[in-house]
Amino acid sequence: MKASFAQVLCMDGAFALPAARLRYNRRQNASVGTISMTDPSSQAEELEIQFINVSKAFSGRSVLSHLNLAIPKRQSIVILGRSGSGKSVMLKHITGALRPDRGQVLVKGRKPDRALMESIGVLFQQGALFDSMKVWENITFSLRDVEGWNARQARDFAIYLLEQVDLAADVADKFPRDLSGGMAKRVALARAVSTRPEILLCDEPTTGLDPVSGLVIDTLIRRLVDQFNMTCFTITHDLASAQRIADRLVLLADGRIAWDGRPSDFASTDNPDVAAYRQAVSQAHV
Amino acid sequence: MLGFVGWIGHRSLGLLGAIGHFTMFMGMAISQTLMPPYRPKRIIGACLDLALLSLPVVGLTAIFSGMVLVLQSYTGFARFSAESAIPQVVVVSLTRELGPVLAGLMIAGRVGAAIAAELGTMRVSDQIEAMQAMIKDPISYLVVPRLIAGIVAMPILVLVADTIGVMGGYMVAVYRLGFNSASYLAATIEYLEFFDVVSGLVKAAVFGFIVTVVGAYKGYYASSGAQGVGRATTSAVVLSAILILISNYLITEAFFNR
């Protein structure tokens, strides 16, 4: 049986470093105990991401309009929508890259800032791997300064993470240009979870991938989210991918939430926006 | 008429906004330069890239400039029998003016363009955004080492280029025009003042700063895919060249009469 991420961090002296241990302990303590769903204060604490009456416009064009969304901890939510529906704008509000014109976005109960990014991992649409660095350097980029690892320790840790995304150890010494699209996306996923984030943001995770690679990425995201107890916020226009990743599906249309529910209900709902989306998807496939 | 005035106002505000934006970027880069982490490996790498890898092209420019300078000076000075002033003219022209300016322009084309292209590519492929998401300051990581390299390595490069240029002039003077070797070298050294060299090196440091900060700025804010990166690269070279020529005059004016 594979050792968990955290076990590896702590069982080997090389990785049992203060910052890593602190993060792990914090996560572990956070998951201990049960939270009463009837207690409103506990319920508020349980929420990881909140959009409260958020509106955003660019050059007079409304992109998000009075949007309300509450995402509990450890939920994998997928925002579906056509291009220009406001998905990316939502994601950028979570990272703090954009600020709402009206309303507020809260992540872990506060406005997004630089410090909060420590607990967020991002899987970018094109992977966004650093061309000039080897794969292991990419994966441990944000860790080496913090943990004080030398190159060997960092490379060993990167190899462990590569195993988590089903990649062989020899990939560690390759450059991103030597990887296929699917492999690069898996490396990017390993990098996104390298800091053991509490929240994973995925921007169109299957874009540009063939169906098989897309399936692999979705499976890996789902597996890592469950394994590391992360809250996962994914934006995509790929319905099949959304069904595989999501605990909860949200359809965004014209900057508002058109439908919010379980993935299994998406196919059967008679919501007109959902029907229009399903039709658009089927036409695109034809 | 009102439309024209409005257009002028709009353009002026745009220009002021761009200057302010650039100044803010420069301020951020300078303030990050003074703050840890200092990343010595990246600084050394950037210095080697700027100085060592640029040496062939800068050296070639310098040697032919020195050679041409001797020939042209000879043509003019021979008309009033002042050939003996050629060594002084060549060494002063090269150390105070031609060395730093030509090296600056060559570095703008080689290094400034490369910085803009690299950072621009990183910007359009979300690598800079990824760096920010990983709580690494892209300016500290990507811009500061290059900025320090520009300020430190450029004067060294110009010093070498000056020497190569003078030697180029020496070769033409001695082997083509028949000057006495020992007299030429003696005149070169005798009339060269410490301040000539220093003023050239100050220019070199300023040009190194300009090339790296402009290249980084244009690349950092590149947009619109490959076309945007191309535009950023071109405008980095053009803007660097213009700023080098303007600052060259200002520094020369400041050092004038010394």
XYZ file of C-alpha atoms in Angstrom:
544
model
C 0.000 0.000 0.000
C 1.316 3.417 -0.891
C 2.195 5.730 1.961
C 0.105 8.857 2.116
C 1.547 12.212 1.213
C 1.626 13.243 4.836
C 3.189 9.968 5.988
C 6.004 10.473 3.566
C 6.454 14.018 4.826
C 6.903 12.780 8.360
C 8.382 9.288 8.228
C 11.543 10.320 6.441
C 13.777 12.645 8.419
C 14.567 14.489 5.247
C 10.968 15.621 4.899
C 10.093 15.968 8.561
C 10.773 19.663 8.407
C 8.993 22.226 10.549
C 6.904 23.976 7.915
C 5.781 20.771 6.245
C 4.926 19.188 9.571
C 3.085 22.310 10.685
C 0.956 22.292 7.568
C 0.225 18.629 7.927
C -0.683 18.919 11.612
C -2.913 21.876 10.910
C -4.755 19.875 8.266
C -5.034 16.871 10.516
C -6.386 18.911 13.444
C -8.831 20.600 11.144
C -10.300 17.273 10.103
C -10.610 15.926 13.651
C -14.063 16.063 15.255
C -17.487 16.450 13.768
C -19.237 19.690 13.033
C -22.900 19.940 13.834
C -24.782 20.888 10.700
C -27.535 22.358 12.839
C -25.291 24.884 14.525
C -25.247 27.988 12.287
C -21.852 29.168 13.508
C -20.317 25.784 12.810
C -21.975 25.757 9.447
C -20.415 29.116 8.612
C -17.027 27.796 9.638
C -17.517 24.759 7.446
C -17.811 26.915 4.331
C -14.588 27.129 2.363
C -15.546 29.546 -0.414
C -18.416 32.029 -0.519
C -19.656 34.333 -3.245
C -22.039 36.778 -1.579
C -24.137 38.842 -3.970
C -21.144 39.295 -6.275
C -21.378 41.490 -9.346
C -18.591 42.220 -11.787
C -18.564 44.121 -15.053
C -15.885 44.868 -17.628
C -16.209 48.010 -19.750
C -19.874 48.249 -18.850
C -20.593 44.602 -19.752
C -21.922 42.623 -16.813
C -20.079 39.313 -16.358
C -21.293 38.281 -12.907
C -24.631 39.498 -11.640
C -25.696 39.217 -7.980
C -24.105 35.806 -7.755
C -24.454 33.796 -4.555
C -22.661 30.531 -4.002
C -21.466 28.753 -0.863
C -19.015 25.910 -1.136
C -18.469 23.701 1.901
C -15.144 22.193 2.836
C -14.037 19.069 1.003
C -16.644 19.438 -1.700
C -15.693 19.061 -5.339
C -17.710 21.637 -7.209
C -17.627 22.089 -10.966
C -18.775 25.271 -12.655
C -20.027 24.517 -16.134
C -20.732 27.129 -18.698
C -20.123 28.315 -22.218
C -17.292 30.679 -23.130
C -17.878 34.126 -21.689
C -20.323 32.912 -19.064
C -18.115 34.178 -16.242
C -16.395 30.957 -15.103
C -12.846 32.295 -15.290
C -13.924 35.518 -13.605
C -15.228 33.480 -10.663
C -11.935 31.638 -10.403
C -9.946 34.856 -10.513
C -12.038 36.227 -7.672
C -11.017 33.258 -5.533
C -7.310 33.817 -6.180
C -7.717 37.528 -5.519
C -6.630 38.452 -9.049
C -9.983 40.236 -9.441
C -12.101 42.094 -6.910
C -15.890 42.239 -7.151
C -17.562 45.519 -8.070
C -20.291 44.686 -5.580
C -20.674 41.999 -2.937
C -17.820 39.973 -1.562
C -15.884 36.788 -2.070
C -14.687 35.013 1.046
C -12.215 32.183 1.113
C -11.871 30.455 4.471
C -13.948 33.279 5.902
C -11.815 36.175 4.677
C -11.075 38.158 1.577
C -8.491 36.506 -0.679
C -4.970 37.782 -0.174
C -1.390 36.702 -0.712
C -1.188 34.794 2.564
C -4.314 32.830 1.696
C -2.673 31.574 -1.495
C -0.560 29.317 0.722
C -3.581 27.102 1.147
C -4.600 27.167 -2.523
C -3.185 25.084 -5.348
C -3.952 25.986 -8.947
C -4.026 23.711 -11.981
C -3.758 26.049 -14.959
C -5.470 25.475 -18.269
C -2.247 24.984 -20.220
C -0.323 23.574 -17.287
C 1.874 26.672 -17.074
C 4.984 24.647 -16.301
C 8.180 26.686 -16.205
C 10.006 25.949 -19.477
C 13.454 26.624 -18.103
C 13.146 24.175 -15.199
C 13.182 20.417 -15.032
C 10.042 18.626 -13.915
C 11.282 18.089 -10.359
C 12.234 21.756 -10.085
C 8.786 22.716 -11.325
C 7.075 20.531 -8.744
C 9.139 21.740 -5.815
C 9.410 25.344 -6.964
C 7.358 26.805 -4.141
C 8.722 24.423 -1.516
C 12.490 24.609 -1.692
C 12.867 28.031 -0.113
C 10.218 27.308 2.509
C 11.375 23.852 3.502
C 15.083 24.507 3.072
C 15.514 21.315 1.063
C 18.621 20.589 -0.916
C 18.320 19.401 -4.516
C 18.316 15.682 -3.604
C 15.574 16.046 -1.031
C 13.477 18.152 -3.372
C 13.940 15.704 -6.246
C 12.979 12.737 -4.034
C 9.843 14.535 -2.954
C 9.005 15.387 -6.575
C 9.382 11.712 -7.527
C 6.932 10.786 -4.755
C 4.420 13.256 -6.146
C 5.006 12.005 -9.681
C 4.062 8.535 -8.455
C 0.817 10.004 -7.121
C -0.062 11.130 -10.634
C 1.037 7.799 -12.146
C 4.246 9.069 -13.714
C 7.601 7.282 -13.601
C 10.577 8.616 -11.682
C 12.591 9.281 -14.838
C 10.130 12.036 -15.780
C 11.605 14.094 -12.926
C 14.706 14.971 -14.916
C 12.931 15.911 -18.118
C 12.051 19.411 -19.243
C 8.411 20.351 -19.924
C 9.140 20.514 -23.671
C 9.913 16.771 -23.590
C 6.469 15.869 -22.198
C 3.227 15.108 -24.002
C 0.196 17.290 -23.252
C -1.280 14.705 -20.883
C 1.997 14.190 -19.038
C 2.519 17.937 -18.700
C -0.966 18.281 -17.241
C -0.223 15.507 -14.730
C 3.022 17.212 -13.729
C 1.082 20.449 -13.338
C -1.376 18.614 -11.114
C 1.481 17.247 -9.010
C 2.817 20.786 -8.693
C -0.606 22.127 -7.747
C -0.881 19.701 -4.821
C 2.792 19.892 -3.816
C 2.134 22.304 -0.966
C -0.726 20.151 0.296
C -3.311 22.867 -0.377
C -6.687 22.860 1.291
C -8.299 24.189 -1.873
C -7.529 23.035 -5.400
C -8.580 25.269 -8.273
C -8.720 23.639 -11.702
C -9.010 25.812 -14.794
C -10.360 23.761 -17.712
C -8.359 20.668 -16.722
C -9.081 18.670 -19.896
C -8.723 21.428 -22.478
C -6.338 20.456 -25.254
C -6.192 16.810 -24.212
C -7.374 13.765 -26.117
C -10.333 11.915 -24.525
C -8.145 9.264 -22.903
C -5.742 11.778 -21.371
C -8.729 13.823 -20.247
C -10.174 10.787 -18.516
C -6.850 10.135 -16.789
C -6.621 13.734 -15.549
C -10.198 13.687 -14.246
C -9.573 10.413 -12.439
C -6.384 11.777 -10.897
C -8.049 14.995 -9.769
C -10.856 13.045 -8.161
C -8.417 10.653 -6.504
C -6.154 13.392 -5.127
C -9.097 15.461 -3.914
C -10.388 12.452 -1.953
C -6.935 11.364 -0.798
C -5.894 14.774 0.519
C -9.359 15.946 1.635
C -9.239 19.046 -0.535
C -12.009 21.381 -1.542
C -11.939 21.423 -5.326
C -13.255 24.240 -7.497
C -13.185 23.383 -11.192
C -14.309 25.426 -14.150
C -14.884 23.666 -17.430
C -17.114 23.484 -20.467
C -16.499 19.738 -20.758
C -19.664 18.049 -19.471
C -18.163 14.549 -19.358
C -15.201 15.825 -17.363
C -17.512 17.705 -15.009
C -19.556 14.561 -14.335
C -16.391 12.674 -13.382
C -14.955 15.292 -11.031
C -18.000 16.827 -9.389
C -19.855 16.228 -6.152
C -21.912 19.215 -7.176
C -22.533 20.823 -10.543
C -23.320 24.459 -11.170
C -24.315 25.795 -14.556
C -23.413 29.405 -15.094
C -25.253 31.374 -17.759
C -25.026 35.128 -18.369
C -23.245 35.716 -15.094
C -25.839 34.024 -12.892
C -26.347 30.551 -11.540
C -28.802 28.855 -13.854
C -28.741 25.461 -12.168
C -27.150 23.982 -9.051
C -27.413 20.333 -8.145
C -26.002 16.831 -8.153
C -24.243 15.620 -11.312
C -26.645 12.685 -11.557
C -29.593 15.085 -11.818
C -28.082 17.184 -14.589
C -29.225 14.880 -17.376
C -32.811 14.646 -16.160
C -33.608 18.196 -15.087
C -36.042 20.195 -17.181
C -34.296 23.492 -16.435
C -34.339 25.438 -19.751
C -30.729 26.674 -19.392
C -29.531 23.142 -18.736
C -31.530 21.880 -21.700
C -29.997 24.585 -23.902
C -26.526 23.694 -22.660
C -27.078 19.974 -23.227
C -28.306 20.723 -26.725
C -25.293 22.928 -27.463
C -22.968 20.172 -26.247
C -24.673 17.515 -28.358
C -24.563 19.776 -31.438
C -20.873 20.431 -30.843
C -20.247 16.671 -30.757
C -22.143 16.192 -34.023
C -11.210 71.142 -33.758
C -12.631 69.971 -30.451
C -12.128 66.394 -31.584
C -8.472 67.095 -32.339
C -7.927 68.700 -28.915
C -9.682 65.726 -27.339
C -7.417 63.383 -29.271
C -4.322 65.274 -28.065
C -5.601 65.147 -24.495
C -6.411 61.466 -24.741
C -2.965 60.650 -26.142
C -1.247 62.806 -23.516
C -3.094 61.077 -20.717
C -2.223 57.724 -22.257
C 1.443 58.688 -22.426
C 1.479 59.916 -18.829
C -0.267 56.734 -17.740
C 2.324 54.608 -19.546
C 5.191 56.580 -17.978
C 3.621 56.183 -14.547
C 3.110 52.459 -15.085
C 6.707 52.001 -16.213
C 7.994 54.076 -13.288
C 6.001 51.965 -10.845
C 7.425 48.781 -12.346
C 10.930 50.231 -12.128
C 10.323 51.239 -8.506
C 9.107 47.739 -7.634
C 12.132 46.189 -9.329
C 14.576 48.507 -7.541
C 12.949 47.966 -4.151
C 13.007 44.191 -4.690
C 16.702 44.443 -5.567
C 17.430 45.685 -2.068
C 15.396 42.980 -0.343
C 16.259 39.314 0.245
C 16.303 36.630 -1.092
C 19.278 37.615 -3.260
C 19.525 34.477 -5.469
C 23.289 34.603 -6.245
C 23.097 31.664 -8.678
C 20.523 33.409 -10.826
C 22.493 36.666 -10.706
C 25.697 34.930 -11.790
C 23.811 33.149 -14.568
C 22.349 36.427 -15.791
C 25.798 38.093 -15.627
C 27.333 35.311 -17.701
C 24.524 35.536 -20.225
C 24.855 39.278 -20.522
C 28.633 39.651 -20.482
C 30.211 36.418 -21.597
C 27.747 35.336 -24.262
C 27.498 38.868 -25.633
C 31.265 39.304 -25.833
C 31.673 37.980 -29.411
C 29.093 40.338 -30.891
C 30.136 43.319 -28.783
C 33.832 42.589 -29.343
C 33.284 42.393 -33.097
C 31.422 45.699 -33.050
C 34.173 47.318 -30.991
C 37.106 46.097 -33.061
C 35.622 47.257 -36.361
C 34.543 50.560 -34.842
C 38.113 51.152 -33.664
C 39.478 50.261 -37.090
C 37.048 52.513 -38.953
C 37.606 55.327 -36.485
C 41.352 55.330 -37.211
C 40.806 55.331 -40.953
C 38.254 58.141 -40.856
C 40.278 60.193 -38.383
C 43.336 59.787 -40.570
C 41.423 61.032 -43.614
C 40.358 64.184 -41.780
C 43.451 64.857 -39.680
C 45.867 64.387 -42.575
C 44.333 67.477 -44.179
C 45.882 69.682 -41.513
C 48.819 67.467 -40.523
C 47.341 66.382 -37.182
C 47.839 62.623 -37.630
C 49.644 62.453 -34.295
C 46.336 63.194 -32.495
C 44.722 60.026 -33.823
C 45.590 57.740 -30.843
C 44.092 60.230 -28.393
C 40.964 60.766 -30.482
C 40.422 57.047 -30.888
C 40.880 56.135 -27.230
C 38.787 59.033 -25.919
C 36.012 58.441 -28.453
C 35.893 54.772 -27.658
C 36.019 54.944 -23.870
C 33.732 57.937 -23.425
C 31.274 57.392 -26.233
C 31.421 54.645 -28.788
C 32.233 51.759 -26.455
C 29.281 52.170 -24.099
C 26.772 53.343 -26.734
C 27.527 50.649 -29.296
C 27.671 47.969 -26.611
C 24.391 49.271 -25.172
C 22.679 49.107 -28.544
C 24.023 45.623 -29.246
C 22.951 44.429 -25.804
C 19.509 45.939 -26.348
C 19.212 43.821 -29.489
C 20.589 40.643 -27.969
C 19.760 40.629 -24.271
C 16.875 43.119 -24.045
C 14.993 41.311 -26.802
C 15.667 37.933 -25.169
C 14.396 39.133 -21.790
C 11.219 40.565 -23.348
C 10.612 37.398 -25.364
C 11.193 35.069 -22.404
C 9.049 36.992 -19.940
C 6.428 37.635 -22.609
C 6.176 33.925 -23.344
C 5.916 33.235 -19.634
C 3.148 35.810 -19.352
C 1.022 34.522 -22.224
C 1.437 30.894 -21.126
C 0.342 31.723 -17.546
C 3.759 30.935 -16.071
C 3.951 34.308 -14.348
C 0.454 33.843 -12.984
C 1.483 30.370 -11.787
C 4.465 31.882 -10.013
C 2.193 34.370 -8.277
C -0.159 31.561 -7.301
C 2.833 29.850 -5.682
C 3.495 32.997 -3.654
C 6.755 33.695 -5.444
C 7.194 37.276 -6.490
C 7.892 37.114 -10.252
C 9.666 40.468 -10.165
C 12.034 39.287 -7.465
C 12.643 35.968 -9.199
C 12.679 36.957 -12.866
C 13.542 40.646 -13.061
C 15.894 41.442 -10.174
C 18.749 39.055 -11.126
C 18.739 40.452 -14.661
C 18.638 44.004 -13.400
C 21.663 43.433 -11.170
C 23.445 41.689 -14.048
C 22.758 44.680 -16.285
C 24.244 47.125 -13.801
C 27.230 44.956 -12.826
C 28.166 43.063 -15.983
C 27.632 45.798 -18.546
C 30.549 47.980 -17.326
C 32.828 44.923 -17.385
C 31.712 44.140 -20.911
C 32.276 47.742 -21.993
C 35.728 47.772 -20.424
C 36.668 44.725 -22.489
C 35.010 46.228 -25.576
C 36.991 49.474 -25.128
C 40.236 47.503 -24.997
C 39.310 45.499 -28.083
C 38.320 48.694 -29.933
C 41.587 50.409 -29.087
C 43.504 47.344 -30.241
C 41.536 47.345 -33.501
C 42.521 50.958 -34.053
C 46.111 50.134 -33.164
C 46.249 47.351 -35.761
C 45.015 49.595 -38.573
C 47.215 52.500 -37.479
C 50.373 50.392 -37.251
C 49.927 47.771 -39.970
C 47.898 49.756 -42.507
C 48.928 53.385 -41.993
C 52.485 52.854 -40.819
C 52.342 54.416 -37.330
C 55.125 53.538 -34.921
C 53.828 50.857 -32.589
C 55.467 52.077 -29.386
C 54.586 55.755 -30.039
C 50.962 54.886 -30.785
C 50.551 52.902 -27.567
C 52.400 55.515 -25.516
C 50.178 58.307 -26.888
C 47.088 56.225 -26.228
C 47.980 55.626 -22.588
C 49.401 59.093 -21.951
C 46.314 60.996 -23.002
C 43.770 58.656 -21.553
C 42.430 60.038 -18.268
C 40.903 58.061 -15.461
C 37.727 60.067 -15.763
C 37.325 59.089 -19.437
C 37.099 55.485 -18.390
C 34.857 56.194 -15.395
C 32.361 58.238 -17.404
C 32.157 55.416 -19.949
C 31.567 52.869 -17.231
C 28.863 54.989 -15.595
C 27.142 55.142 -18.975
C 27.510 51.395 -19.326
C 25.855 50.762 -15.960
C 22.983 53.097 -16.841
C 22.532 51.465 -20.251
C 22.633 48.021 -18.645
C 19.870 49.113 -16.291
C 17.810 50.557 -19.149
C 18.116 47.481 -21.359
C 17.177 45.010 -18.631
C 14.366 47.006 -17.047
C 12.770 47.901 -20.397
C 13.048 44.317 -21.673
C 11.568 43.001 -18.433
C 8.761 45.574 -18.406
C 7.726 44.921 -21.992
C 7.816 41.163 -21.504
C 6.127 41.222 -18.109
C 3.105 43.035 -19.481
C 2.971 41.297 -22.863
C -0.428 40.074 -23.993
C -2.307 38.642 -26.972
C -0.309 35.475 -27.591
C 2.607 35.107 -29.974
C 1.810 38.375 -31.724
C 1.895 40.200 -28.403
C 5.258 38.667 -27.520
C 6.626 39.763 -30.890
C 5.339 43.283 -30.321
C 6.816 43.348 -26.815
C 10.206 42.236 -28.126
C 10.284 44.834 -30.890
C 9.178 47.680 -28.665
C 11.695 46.628 -25.978
C 14.552 47.015 -28.450
C 13.246 50.272 -29.917
C 12.476 51.862 -26.538
C 15.817 50.730 -25.081
C 17.690 52.225 -28.040
C 15.852 55.523 -27.730
C 16.386 55.706 -23.967
C 20.059 54.820 -24.386
C 20.584 57.668 -26.848
C 18.667 60.180 -24.708
C 20.385 59.177 -21.470
C 23.734 59.184 -23.273
C 23.261 62.862 -24.048
C 22.128 63.641 -20.488
C 25.083 61.840 -18.911
C 27.496 63.455 -21.360
C 26.005 66.840 -20.514
C 26.391 66.116 -16.805
C 30.025 65.121 -17.290
C 30.767 67.909 -19.803
C 33.799 70.121 -19.033
C 35.313 67.466 -16.820
